[in-house]
Coordinates of C-alpha atoms in Angstrom, one line a residue:
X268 CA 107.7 87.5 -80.3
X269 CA 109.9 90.3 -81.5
X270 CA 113.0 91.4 -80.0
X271 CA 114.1 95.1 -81.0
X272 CA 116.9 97.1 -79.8
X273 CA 116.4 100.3 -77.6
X274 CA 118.6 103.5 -77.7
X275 CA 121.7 102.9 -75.6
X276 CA 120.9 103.9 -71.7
X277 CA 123.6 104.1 -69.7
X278 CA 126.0 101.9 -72.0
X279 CA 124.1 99.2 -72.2
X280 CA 121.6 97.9 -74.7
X281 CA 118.1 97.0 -73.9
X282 CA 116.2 94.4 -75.7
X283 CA 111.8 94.5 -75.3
X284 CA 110.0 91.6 -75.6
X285 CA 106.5 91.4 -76.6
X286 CA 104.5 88.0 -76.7
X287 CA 100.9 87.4 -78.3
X288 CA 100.0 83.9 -77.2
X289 CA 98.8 81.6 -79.7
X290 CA 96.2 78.4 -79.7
X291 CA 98.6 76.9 -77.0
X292 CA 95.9 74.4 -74.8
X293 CA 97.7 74.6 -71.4
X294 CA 98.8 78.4 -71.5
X295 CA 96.9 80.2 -68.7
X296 CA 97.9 83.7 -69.8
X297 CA 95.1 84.0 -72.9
X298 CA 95.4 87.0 -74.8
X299 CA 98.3 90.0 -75.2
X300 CA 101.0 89.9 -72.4
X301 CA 102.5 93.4 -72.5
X302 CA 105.7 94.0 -73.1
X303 CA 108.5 92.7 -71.4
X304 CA 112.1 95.0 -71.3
X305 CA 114.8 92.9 -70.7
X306 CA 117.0 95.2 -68.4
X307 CA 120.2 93.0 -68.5
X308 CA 122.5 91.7 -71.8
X309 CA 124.1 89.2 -69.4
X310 CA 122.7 85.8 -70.7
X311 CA 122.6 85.1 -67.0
X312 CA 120.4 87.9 -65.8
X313 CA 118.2 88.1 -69.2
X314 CA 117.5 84.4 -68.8
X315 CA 116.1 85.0 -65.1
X316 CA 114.3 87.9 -66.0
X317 CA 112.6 85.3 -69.4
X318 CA 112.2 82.8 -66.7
X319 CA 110.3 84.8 -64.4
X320 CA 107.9 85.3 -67.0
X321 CA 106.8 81.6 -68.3
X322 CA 104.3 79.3 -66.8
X323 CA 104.7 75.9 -65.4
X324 CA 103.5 74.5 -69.0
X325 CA 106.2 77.1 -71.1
X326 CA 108.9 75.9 -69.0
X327 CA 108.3 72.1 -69.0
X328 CA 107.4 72.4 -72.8
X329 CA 111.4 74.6 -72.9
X330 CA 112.6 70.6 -72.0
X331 CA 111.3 68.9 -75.2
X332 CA 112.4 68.5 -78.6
X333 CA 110.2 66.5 -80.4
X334 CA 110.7 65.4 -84.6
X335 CA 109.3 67.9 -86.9
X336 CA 106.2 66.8 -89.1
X337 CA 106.3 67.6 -92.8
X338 CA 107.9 70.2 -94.6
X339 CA 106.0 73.4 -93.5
X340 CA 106.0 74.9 -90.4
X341 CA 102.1 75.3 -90.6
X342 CA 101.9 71.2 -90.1
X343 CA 103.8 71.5 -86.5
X344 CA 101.6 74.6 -85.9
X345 CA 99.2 72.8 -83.1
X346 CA 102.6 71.1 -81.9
X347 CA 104.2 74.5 -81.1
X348 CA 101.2 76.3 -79.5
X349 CA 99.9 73.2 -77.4
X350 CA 103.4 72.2 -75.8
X351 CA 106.2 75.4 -76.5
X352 CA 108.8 73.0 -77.4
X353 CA 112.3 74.0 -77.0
X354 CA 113.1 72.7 -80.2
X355 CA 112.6 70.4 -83.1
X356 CA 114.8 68.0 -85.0
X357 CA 115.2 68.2 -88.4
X358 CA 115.3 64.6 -90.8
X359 CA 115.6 64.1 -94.8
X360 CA 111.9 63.6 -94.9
X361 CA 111.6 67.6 -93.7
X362 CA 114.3 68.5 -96.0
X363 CA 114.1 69.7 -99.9
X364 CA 115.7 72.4 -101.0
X365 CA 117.2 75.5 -99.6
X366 CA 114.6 77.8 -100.1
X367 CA 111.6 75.6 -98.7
X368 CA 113.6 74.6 -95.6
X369 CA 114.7 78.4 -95.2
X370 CA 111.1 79.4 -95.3
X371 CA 109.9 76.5 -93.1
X372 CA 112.7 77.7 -90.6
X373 CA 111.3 81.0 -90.5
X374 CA 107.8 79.6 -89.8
X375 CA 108.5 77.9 -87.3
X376 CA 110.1 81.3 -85.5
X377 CA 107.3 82.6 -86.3
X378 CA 105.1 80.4 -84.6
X379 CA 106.8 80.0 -81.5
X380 CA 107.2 83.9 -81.2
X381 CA 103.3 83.8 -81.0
X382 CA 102.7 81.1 -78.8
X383 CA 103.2 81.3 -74.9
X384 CA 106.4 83.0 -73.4
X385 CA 107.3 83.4 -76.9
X386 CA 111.0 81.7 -76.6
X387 CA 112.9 80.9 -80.1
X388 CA 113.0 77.2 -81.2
X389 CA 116.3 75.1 -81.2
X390 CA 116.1 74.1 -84.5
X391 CA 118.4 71.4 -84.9
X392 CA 119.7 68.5 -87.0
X393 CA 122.4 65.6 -87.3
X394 CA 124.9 67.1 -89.7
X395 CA 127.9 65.0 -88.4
X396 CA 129.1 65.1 -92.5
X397 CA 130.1 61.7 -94.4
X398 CA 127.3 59.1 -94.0
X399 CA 125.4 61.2 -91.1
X400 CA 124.3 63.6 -92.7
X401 CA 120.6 64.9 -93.0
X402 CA 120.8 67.8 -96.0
X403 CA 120.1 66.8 -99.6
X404 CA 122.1 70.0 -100.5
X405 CA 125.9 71.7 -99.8
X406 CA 129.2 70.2 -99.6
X407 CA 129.5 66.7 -98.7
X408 CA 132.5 66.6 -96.4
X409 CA 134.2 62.9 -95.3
X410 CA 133.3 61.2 -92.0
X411 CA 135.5 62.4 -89.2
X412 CA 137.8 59.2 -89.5
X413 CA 139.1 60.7 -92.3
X414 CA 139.6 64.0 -90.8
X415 CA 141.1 61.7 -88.0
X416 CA 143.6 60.4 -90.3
X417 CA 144.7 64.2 -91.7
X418 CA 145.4 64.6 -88.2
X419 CA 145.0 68.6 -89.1
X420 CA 142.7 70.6 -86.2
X421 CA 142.4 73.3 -89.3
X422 CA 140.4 70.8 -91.0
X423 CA 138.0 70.1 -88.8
X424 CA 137.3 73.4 -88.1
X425 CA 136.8 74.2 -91.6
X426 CA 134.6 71.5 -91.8
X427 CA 132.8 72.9 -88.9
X428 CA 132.7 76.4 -90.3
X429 CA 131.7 75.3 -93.5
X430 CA 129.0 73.3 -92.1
X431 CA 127.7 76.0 -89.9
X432 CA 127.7 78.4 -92.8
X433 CA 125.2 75.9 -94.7
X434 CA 122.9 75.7 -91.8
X435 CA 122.6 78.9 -91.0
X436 CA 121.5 80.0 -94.5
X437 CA 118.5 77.7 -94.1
X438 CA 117.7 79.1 -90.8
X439 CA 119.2 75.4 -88.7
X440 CA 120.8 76.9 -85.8
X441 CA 121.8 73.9 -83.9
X442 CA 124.1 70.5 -84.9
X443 CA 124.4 67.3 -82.8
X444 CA 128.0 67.2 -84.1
X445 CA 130.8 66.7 -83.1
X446 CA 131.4 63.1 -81.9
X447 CA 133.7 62.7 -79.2
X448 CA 133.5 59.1 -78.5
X449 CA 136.9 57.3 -78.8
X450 CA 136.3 54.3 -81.5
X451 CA 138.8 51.2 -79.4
X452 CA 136.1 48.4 -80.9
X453 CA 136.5 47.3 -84.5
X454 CA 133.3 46.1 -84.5
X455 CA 131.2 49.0 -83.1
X456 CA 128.3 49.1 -85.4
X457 CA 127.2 52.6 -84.7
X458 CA 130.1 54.5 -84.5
X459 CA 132.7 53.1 -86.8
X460 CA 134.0 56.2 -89.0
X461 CA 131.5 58.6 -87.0
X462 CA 134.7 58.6 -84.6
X463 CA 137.9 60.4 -85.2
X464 CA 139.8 57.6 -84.1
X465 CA 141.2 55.3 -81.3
X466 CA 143.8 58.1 -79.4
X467 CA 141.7 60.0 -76.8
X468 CA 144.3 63.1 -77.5
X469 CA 143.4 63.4 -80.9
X470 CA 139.8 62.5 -80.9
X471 CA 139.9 65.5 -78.0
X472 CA 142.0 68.0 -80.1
X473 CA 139.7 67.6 -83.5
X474 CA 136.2 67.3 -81.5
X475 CA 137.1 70.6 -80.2
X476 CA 138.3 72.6 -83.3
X477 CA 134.9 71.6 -84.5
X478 CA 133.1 72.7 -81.7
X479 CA 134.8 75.8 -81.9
X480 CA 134.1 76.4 -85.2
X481 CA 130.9 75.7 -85.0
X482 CA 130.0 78.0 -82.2
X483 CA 131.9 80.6 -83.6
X484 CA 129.5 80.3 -86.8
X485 CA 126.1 81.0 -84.6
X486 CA 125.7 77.2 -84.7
X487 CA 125.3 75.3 -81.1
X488 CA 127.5 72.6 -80.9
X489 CA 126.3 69.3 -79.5
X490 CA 129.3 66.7 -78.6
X491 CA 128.0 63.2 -78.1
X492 CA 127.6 60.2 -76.7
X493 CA 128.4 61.1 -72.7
X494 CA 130.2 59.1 -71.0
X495 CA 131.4 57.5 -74.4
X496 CA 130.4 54.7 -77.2
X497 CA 133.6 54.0 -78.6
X498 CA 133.6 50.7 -77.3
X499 CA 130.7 49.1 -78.2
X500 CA 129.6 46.0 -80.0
X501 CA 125.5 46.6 -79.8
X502 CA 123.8 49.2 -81.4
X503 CA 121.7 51.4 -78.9
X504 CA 119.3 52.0 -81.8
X505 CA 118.2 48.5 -81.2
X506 CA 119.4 47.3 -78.4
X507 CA 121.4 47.8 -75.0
X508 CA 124.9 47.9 -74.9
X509 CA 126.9 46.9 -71.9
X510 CA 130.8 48.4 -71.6
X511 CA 132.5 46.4 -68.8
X512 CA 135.3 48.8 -67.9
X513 CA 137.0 50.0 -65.0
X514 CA 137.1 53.5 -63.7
X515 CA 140.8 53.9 -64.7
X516 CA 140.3 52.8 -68.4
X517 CA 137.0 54.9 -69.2
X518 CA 139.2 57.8 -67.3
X519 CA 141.9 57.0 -70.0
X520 CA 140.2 56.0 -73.0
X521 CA 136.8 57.6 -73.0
X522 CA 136.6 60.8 -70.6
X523 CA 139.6 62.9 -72.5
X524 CA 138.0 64.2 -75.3
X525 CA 134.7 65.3 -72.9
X526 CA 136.9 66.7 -70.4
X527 CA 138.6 68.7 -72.9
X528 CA 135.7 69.7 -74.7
X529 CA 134.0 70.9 -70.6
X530 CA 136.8 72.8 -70.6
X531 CA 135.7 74.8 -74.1
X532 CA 133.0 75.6 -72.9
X533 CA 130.6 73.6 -75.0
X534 CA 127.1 74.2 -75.7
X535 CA 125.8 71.1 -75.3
X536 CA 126.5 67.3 -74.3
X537 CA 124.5 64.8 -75.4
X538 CA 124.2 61.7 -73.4
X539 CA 124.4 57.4 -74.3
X540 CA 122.3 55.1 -74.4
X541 CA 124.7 52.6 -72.6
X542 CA 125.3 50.8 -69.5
X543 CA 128.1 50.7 -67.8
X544 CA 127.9 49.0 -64.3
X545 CA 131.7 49.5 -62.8
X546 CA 130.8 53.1 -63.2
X547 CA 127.3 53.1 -61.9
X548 CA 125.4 50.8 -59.5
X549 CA 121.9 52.0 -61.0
X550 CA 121.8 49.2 -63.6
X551 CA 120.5 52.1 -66.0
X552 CA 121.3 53.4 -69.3
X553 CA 123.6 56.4 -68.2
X554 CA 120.9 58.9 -69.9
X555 CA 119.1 58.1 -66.8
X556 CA 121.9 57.7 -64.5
X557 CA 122.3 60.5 -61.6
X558 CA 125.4 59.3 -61.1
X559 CA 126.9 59.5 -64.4
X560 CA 125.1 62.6 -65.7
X561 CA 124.5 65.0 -62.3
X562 CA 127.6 63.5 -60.5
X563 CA 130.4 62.7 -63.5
X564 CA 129.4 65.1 -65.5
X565 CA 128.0 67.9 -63.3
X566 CA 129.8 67.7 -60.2
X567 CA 133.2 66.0 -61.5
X568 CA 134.1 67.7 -64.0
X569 CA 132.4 71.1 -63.8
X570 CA 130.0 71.4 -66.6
X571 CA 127.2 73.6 -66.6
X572 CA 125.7 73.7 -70.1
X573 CA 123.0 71.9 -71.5
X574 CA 122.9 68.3 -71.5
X575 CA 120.4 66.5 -74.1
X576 CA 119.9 62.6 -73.7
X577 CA 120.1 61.0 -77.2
X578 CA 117.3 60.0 -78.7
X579 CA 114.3 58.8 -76.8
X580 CA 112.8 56.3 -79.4
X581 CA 116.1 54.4 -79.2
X582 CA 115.3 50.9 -77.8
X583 CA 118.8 51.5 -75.9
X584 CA 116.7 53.7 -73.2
X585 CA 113.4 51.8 -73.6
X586 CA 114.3 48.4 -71.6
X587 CA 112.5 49.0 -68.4
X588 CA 110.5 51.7 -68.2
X589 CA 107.7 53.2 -69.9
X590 CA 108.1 56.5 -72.3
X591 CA 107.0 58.6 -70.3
X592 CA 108.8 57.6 -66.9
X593 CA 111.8 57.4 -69.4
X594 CA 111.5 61.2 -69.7
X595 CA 110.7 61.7 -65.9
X596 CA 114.1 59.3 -64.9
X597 CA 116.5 62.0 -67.5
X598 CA 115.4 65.1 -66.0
X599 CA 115.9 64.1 -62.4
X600 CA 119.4 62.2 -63.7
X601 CA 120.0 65.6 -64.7
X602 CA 119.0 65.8 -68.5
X603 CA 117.9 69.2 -69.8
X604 CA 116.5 68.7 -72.8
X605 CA 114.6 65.4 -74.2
X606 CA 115.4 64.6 -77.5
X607 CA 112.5 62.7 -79.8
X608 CA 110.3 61.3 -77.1
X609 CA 108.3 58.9 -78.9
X610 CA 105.0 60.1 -77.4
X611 CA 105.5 63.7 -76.9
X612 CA 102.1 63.9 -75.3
X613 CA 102.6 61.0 -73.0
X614 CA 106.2 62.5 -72.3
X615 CA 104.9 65.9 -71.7
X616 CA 102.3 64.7 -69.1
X617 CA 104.6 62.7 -67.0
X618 CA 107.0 65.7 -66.9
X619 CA 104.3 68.1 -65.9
X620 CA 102.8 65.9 -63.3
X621 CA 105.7 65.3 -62.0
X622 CA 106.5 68.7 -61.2
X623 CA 102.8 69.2 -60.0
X624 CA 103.2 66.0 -57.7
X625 CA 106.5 67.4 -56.6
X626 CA 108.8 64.4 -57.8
X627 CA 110.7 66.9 -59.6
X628 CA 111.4 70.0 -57.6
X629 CA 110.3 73.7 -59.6
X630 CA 114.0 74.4 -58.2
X631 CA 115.3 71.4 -60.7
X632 CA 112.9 72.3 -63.6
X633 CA 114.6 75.9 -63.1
X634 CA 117.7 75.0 -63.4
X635 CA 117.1 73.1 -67.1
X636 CA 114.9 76.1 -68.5
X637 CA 117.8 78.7 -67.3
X638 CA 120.3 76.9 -68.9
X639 CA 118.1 76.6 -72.0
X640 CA 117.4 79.8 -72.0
X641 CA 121.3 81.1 -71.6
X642 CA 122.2 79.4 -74.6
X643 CA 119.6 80.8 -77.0
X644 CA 120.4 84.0 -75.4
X645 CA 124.7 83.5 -76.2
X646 CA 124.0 81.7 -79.4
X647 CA 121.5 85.3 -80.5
X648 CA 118.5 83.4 -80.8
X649 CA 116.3 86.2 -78.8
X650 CA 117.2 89.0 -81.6
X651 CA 117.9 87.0 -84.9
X652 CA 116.7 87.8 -88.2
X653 CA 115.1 85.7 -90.7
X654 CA 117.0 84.1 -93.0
X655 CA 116.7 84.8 -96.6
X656 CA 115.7 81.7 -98.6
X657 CA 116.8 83.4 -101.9
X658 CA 120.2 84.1 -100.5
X659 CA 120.4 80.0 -99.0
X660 CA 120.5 78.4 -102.6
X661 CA 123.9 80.2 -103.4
X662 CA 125.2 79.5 -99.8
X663 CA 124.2 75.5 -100.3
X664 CA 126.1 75.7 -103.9
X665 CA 129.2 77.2 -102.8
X666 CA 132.2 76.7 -105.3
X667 CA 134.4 77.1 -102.0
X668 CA 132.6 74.6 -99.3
X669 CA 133.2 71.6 -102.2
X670 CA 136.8 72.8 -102.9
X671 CA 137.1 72.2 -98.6
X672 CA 135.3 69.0 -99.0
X673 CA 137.8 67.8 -101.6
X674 CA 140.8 69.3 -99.9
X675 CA 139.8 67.3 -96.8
X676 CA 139.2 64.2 -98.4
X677 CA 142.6 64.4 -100.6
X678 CA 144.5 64.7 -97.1
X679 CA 143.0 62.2 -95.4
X680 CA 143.7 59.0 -98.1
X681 CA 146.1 56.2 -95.9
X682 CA 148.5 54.0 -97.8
X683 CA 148.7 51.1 -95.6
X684 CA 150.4 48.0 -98.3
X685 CA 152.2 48.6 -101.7
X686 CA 153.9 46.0 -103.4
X687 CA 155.6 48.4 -105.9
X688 CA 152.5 48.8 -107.7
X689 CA 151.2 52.3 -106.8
X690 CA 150.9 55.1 -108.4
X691 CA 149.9 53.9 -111.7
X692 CA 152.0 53.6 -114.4
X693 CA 151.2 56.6 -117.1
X694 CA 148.4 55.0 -119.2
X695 CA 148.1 51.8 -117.2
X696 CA 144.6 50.1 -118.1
X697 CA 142.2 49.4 -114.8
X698 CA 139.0 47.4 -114.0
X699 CA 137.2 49.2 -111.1
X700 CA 134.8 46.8 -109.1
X701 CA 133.0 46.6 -106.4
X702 CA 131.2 49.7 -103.7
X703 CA 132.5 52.9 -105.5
X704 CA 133.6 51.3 -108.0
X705 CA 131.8 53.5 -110.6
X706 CA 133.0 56.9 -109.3
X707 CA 136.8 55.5 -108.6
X708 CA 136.9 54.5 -112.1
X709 CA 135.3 57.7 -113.6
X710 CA 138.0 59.4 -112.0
X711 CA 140.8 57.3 -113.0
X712 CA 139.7 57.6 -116.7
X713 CA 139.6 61.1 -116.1
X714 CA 143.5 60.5 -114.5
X715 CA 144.0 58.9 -118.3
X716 CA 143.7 55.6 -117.2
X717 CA 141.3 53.5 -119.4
X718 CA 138.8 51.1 -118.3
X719 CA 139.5 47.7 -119.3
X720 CA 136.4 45.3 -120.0
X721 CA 137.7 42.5 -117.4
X722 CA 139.4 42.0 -115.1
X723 CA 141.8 39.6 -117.6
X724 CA 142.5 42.7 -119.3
X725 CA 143.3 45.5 -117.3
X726 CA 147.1 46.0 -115.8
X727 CA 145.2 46.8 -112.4
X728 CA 142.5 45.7 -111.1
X729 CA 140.6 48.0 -108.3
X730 CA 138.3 47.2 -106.1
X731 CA 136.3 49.6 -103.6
X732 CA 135.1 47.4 -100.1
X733 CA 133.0 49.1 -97.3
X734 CA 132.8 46.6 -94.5
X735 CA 134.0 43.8 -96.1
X736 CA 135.2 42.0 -92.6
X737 CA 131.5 41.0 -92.4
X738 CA 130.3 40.7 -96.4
X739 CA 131.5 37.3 -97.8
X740 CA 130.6 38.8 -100.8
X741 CA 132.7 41.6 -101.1
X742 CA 135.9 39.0 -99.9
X743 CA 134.6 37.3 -102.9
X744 CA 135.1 39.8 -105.4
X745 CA 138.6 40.8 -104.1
X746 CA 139.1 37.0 -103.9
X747 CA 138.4 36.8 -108.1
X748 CA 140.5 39.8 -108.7
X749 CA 143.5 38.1 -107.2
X750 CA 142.7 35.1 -109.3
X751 CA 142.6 37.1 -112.6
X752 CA 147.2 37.6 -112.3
X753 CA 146.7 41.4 -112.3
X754 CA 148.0 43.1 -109.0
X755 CA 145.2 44.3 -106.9
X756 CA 144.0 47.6 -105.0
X757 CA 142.0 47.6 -102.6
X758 CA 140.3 51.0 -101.6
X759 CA 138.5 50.6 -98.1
X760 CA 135.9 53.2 -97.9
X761 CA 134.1 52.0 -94.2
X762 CA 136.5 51.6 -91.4
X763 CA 139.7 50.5 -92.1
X764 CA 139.8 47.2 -90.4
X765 CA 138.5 45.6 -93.8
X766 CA 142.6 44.4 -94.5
X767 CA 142.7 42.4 -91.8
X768 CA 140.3 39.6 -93.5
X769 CA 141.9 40.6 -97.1
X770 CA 145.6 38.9 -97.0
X771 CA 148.0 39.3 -99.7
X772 CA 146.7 42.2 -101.4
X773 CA 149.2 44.2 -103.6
X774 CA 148.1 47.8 -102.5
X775 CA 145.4 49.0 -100.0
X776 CA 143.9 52.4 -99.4
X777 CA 142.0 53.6 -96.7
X778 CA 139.5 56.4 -97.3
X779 CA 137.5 56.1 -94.1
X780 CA 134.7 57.5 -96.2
X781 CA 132.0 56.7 -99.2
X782 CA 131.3 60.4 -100.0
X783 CA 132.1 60.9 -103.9
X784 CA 135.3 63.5 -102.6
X785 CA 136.5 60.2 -101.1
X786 CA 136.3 58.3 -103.9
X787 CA 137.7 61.1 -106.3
X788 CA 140.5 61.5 -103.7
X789 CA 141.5 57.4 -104.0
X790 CA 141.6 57.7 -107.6
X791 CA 144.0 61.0 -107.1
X792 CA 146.1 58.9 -105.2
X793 CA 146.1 55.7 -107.2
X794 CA 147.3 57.7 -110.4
X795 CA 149.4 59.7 -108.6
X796 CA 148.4 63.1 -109.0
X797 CA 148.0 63.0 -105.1
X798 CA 150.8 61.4 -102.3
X799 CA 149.4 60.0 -99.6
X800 CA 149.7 61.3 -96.5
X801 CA 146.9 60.2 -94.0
X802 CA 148.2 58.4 -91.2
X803 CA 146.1 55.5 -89.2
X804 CA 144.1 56.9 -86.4
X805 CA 143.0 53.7 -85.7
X806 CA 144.8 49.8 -84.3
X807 CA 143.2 47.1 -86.9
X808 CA 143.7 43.9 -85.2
X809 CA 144.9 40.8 -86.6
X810 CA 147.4 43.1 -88.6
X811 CA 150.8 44.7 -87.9
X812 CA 149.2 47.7 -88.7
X813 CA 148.9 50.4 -85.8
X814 CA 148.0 53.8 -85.5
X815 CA 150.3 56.3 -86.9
X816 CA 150.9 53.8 -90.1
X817 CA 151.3 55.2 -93.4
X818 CA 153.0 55.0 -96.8
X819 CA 154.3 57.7 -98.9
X820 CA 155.5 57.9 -102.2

């Protein structure tokens, strides 16, 4: 497929399309389609006129975005021409360098330009930052806790527009970032520090500089998990979770930050894995709820962009239902896109069949493609160029995107206890133990602060936790400092809840984050050279502690 520009007629630019199909199975136009001019610019119109033009097969395949295979575009080649997916999803497996994943993105462009109706791929991956994160290059921002706890909207966006910089170089034009669930449940283990905190305003406010910031950089913005998974105790990866909440508290807690971000205009919502039965009678997972989806979403609060269901191979959606009436149930619940079926074959063929059969209406399936097909149009997916994988090395080692990182991550740093014993006195001797404890103490020698041999000999003794609530060993190890007479600092670097089962410390610092800015911003602040001035976006239970807590010095 290529996409040129015409002289201007009449004020308005034309764009031509041309299309050579390619070894797709199930395409029944074999051969050269000619040309196709696009008479409109509107996204609107052009997408009606690009609709007009696909097959049953083209459009169905439009719904699908299935993992990519390898690290060449060549290995997804029978992928693209058999089923013209909408998409793929990028993983570290697919990922090594700038240049090869430049090239790789400009393959697979390439591929799908040839194939069928000739439609541009969604290329997409999970670059939340902090611990999500997919690429083994680039600036390493915090997790969005800790841009919670700066409680600055210009940080998130810069993390967004830094972010979007470093995909675009590599030819990535779509993020499933930001997350807009609203983290109430301490013991959430899948969102955690993926959350910007526990206040529905603020998650709102941040999730929407990011989104902004994002789109604004060519990158589609995907906010997830619809209707919200901040208050969950079960993993959806492996299981299903249940939130038991009234109407009126997922309408205070959780729906905020959506409704706001509906009302930005986002790109794209993606859709939980949960179940929430005083919202919805179905007694499904709300990716295959009508209710939730087509009447919350759609008909409540006004949104008509894309809506992608989390992942497919998630045992969260895989309770009662085969894979491939999984993907029938999210398109008629009102999913647009299908995100990792686990058998994209199997998936594929219940789709079609049920549009052949009549179960879902063309007039449904219509509605998903045009949407599809407006964003890549607003998002210039129809007329971009390739990306230069020469030019993508010196975007991924940008002096500038690791100063932001830093920046972030030196904001963020919450003093929640201090005994008198923070900052540091000048030359005061540490021993640095436990998760991070290697890159804390580098930086505090760094700080001039030597590294005592024990803990017996140091005037401090550090010790980094991440989830320590639920690791008896890490309590341990703080538990031994304590018993060594030095004063103790504790530096959380996983949610901050950890204090709450570590009593009687004589400092702690929450970081929110294990990224090596985080660690180099605790040592900033435990020598000094940085005042805190994060604040808690986040209750901890058991404690005193609330949000909006936060020491200076």
């Amino acid at each position: 497929m290529s996409f040129r520009r015409l002289p201007v007629l009449a004020g308005a630019a034309v764009l031509l399309l041309t299309t050579a199909c390619g070894g797709g199975g199930t395409d029944p136009h074999p051969g050269d389609r000619p040309a196709q001019t696009l008479t409109s610019t509107d996204p609107e119109a052009a997408a009606a006129e690009l609709l007009a033009e696909m097959s049953l097969e083209e459009k169905v395949g439009q719904l699908f975005v299935p993992v990519l295979v390898g690290t060449t575009a060549e290995e997804n080649a029978d992928v693209v021409g058999r089923y013209h997916p909408g998409g793929f999803i990028y993983f570290p497996d697919n990922l090594q360098d700038p240049a090869q994943v430049a090239t790789m993105s400009n393959g697979l462009q390439e591929l799908a330009a040839a194939s069928g109706a000739g439609i541009p791929l969604f290329l997409g991956v999970d670059e939340e930052q902090g611990m999500v994160s997919r690429l083994p290059f680039g600036a390493r921002f915090p997790d969005a806790m800790a841009v919670g706890a700066t409680r600055d909207p210009d940080k998130a966006a810069e993390l967004a527009s830094t972010t979007a910089e470093q995909l675009s170089a590599v030819g990535i034009n779509l993020d499933y970032a930001p997350v807009a669930d609203v983290n109430v449940n301490a013991d959430n283990p899948v969102i955690g520090i993926r959350s910007f905190g526990s206040d529905p305003d603020l998650v709102g406010e941040l999730a929407a500089a990011e989104a902004e910031a994002f789109q604004a950089g060519g990158v589609v913005a995907v906010a997830k998990h619809f209707p919200g998974h901040g208050d969950t105790d079960v993993d959806s990866h492996t299981g299903l979770p249940v939130i038991d909440k009234t109407r009126e508290d997922w309408e205070r807690i959780d729906l905020p930050p959506f409704r706001r971000l509906v009302e930005a205009d986002i790109d794209m919502i993606m859709t939980a894995h949960v179940l929430m039965p005083r919202l919805d009678s179905s007694e499904e997972p709300a990716t295959l709820s009508p209710d939730l989806i087509t009447g919350v979403l759609r008909e409540e609060l006004g949104y008509d962009g894309v809506v992608t269901t989390d992942a497919l191979n998630m045992e969260g959606v895989r309770q009662s239902h085969d894979d491939g009436e999984v993907a029938v149930r999210a398109v008629l619940a009102g999913a647009d896109q299908l995100l990792m079926p686990p058998d994209l074959d199997l998936a594929y063929s219940a789709v079609l069949a049920a549009v052949e059969e009549g179960r879902i209406g063309e007039e449904r399936l219509d509605e998903s493609v045009l949407r599809i097909l407006r964003l890549k149009l607003r998002r210039g997916l129809l007329d971009a160029e390739p990306v230069d994988p020469e030019a993508a090395a010196g975007v991924a080692d940008h002096t500038g995107h690791r100063e932001a990182a830093q920046r972030t991550a030196d904001a963020s740093v919450t003093l929640l206890r201090n005994n008198g014993v923070l900052p540091l006195a000048e030359g005061a001797s540490v021993r640095v133990l436990g998760p991070g404890g290697e890159r804390i103490g580098a930086a505090l020698e760094d700080l001039g602060h030597p590294l005592a041999a024990s803990a017996s000999d140091a005037d401090v003794v550090v010790v980094g936790t991440d989830g320590a609530r639920g690791d008896a060993e890490q309590r341990d190890l703080v538990a031994q400092a304590r018993a060594s007479g030095a004063p103790v600092v504790v530096v959380a670097q996983g949610t901050p809840y950890d204090i709450s089962a570590l009593p009687e410390l004589d400092a702690y610092l929450a970081v929110y984050s294990s990224m090596e800015v985080s660690r180099t911003a605790a040592a900033r602040v435990i020598a000094g050279t940085v005042s805190p001035s994060g604040r808690l976006p986040v209750d901890i239970p058991g404690t005193d502690l609330v949000f909006g807590d936060g020491l200076g010095y």
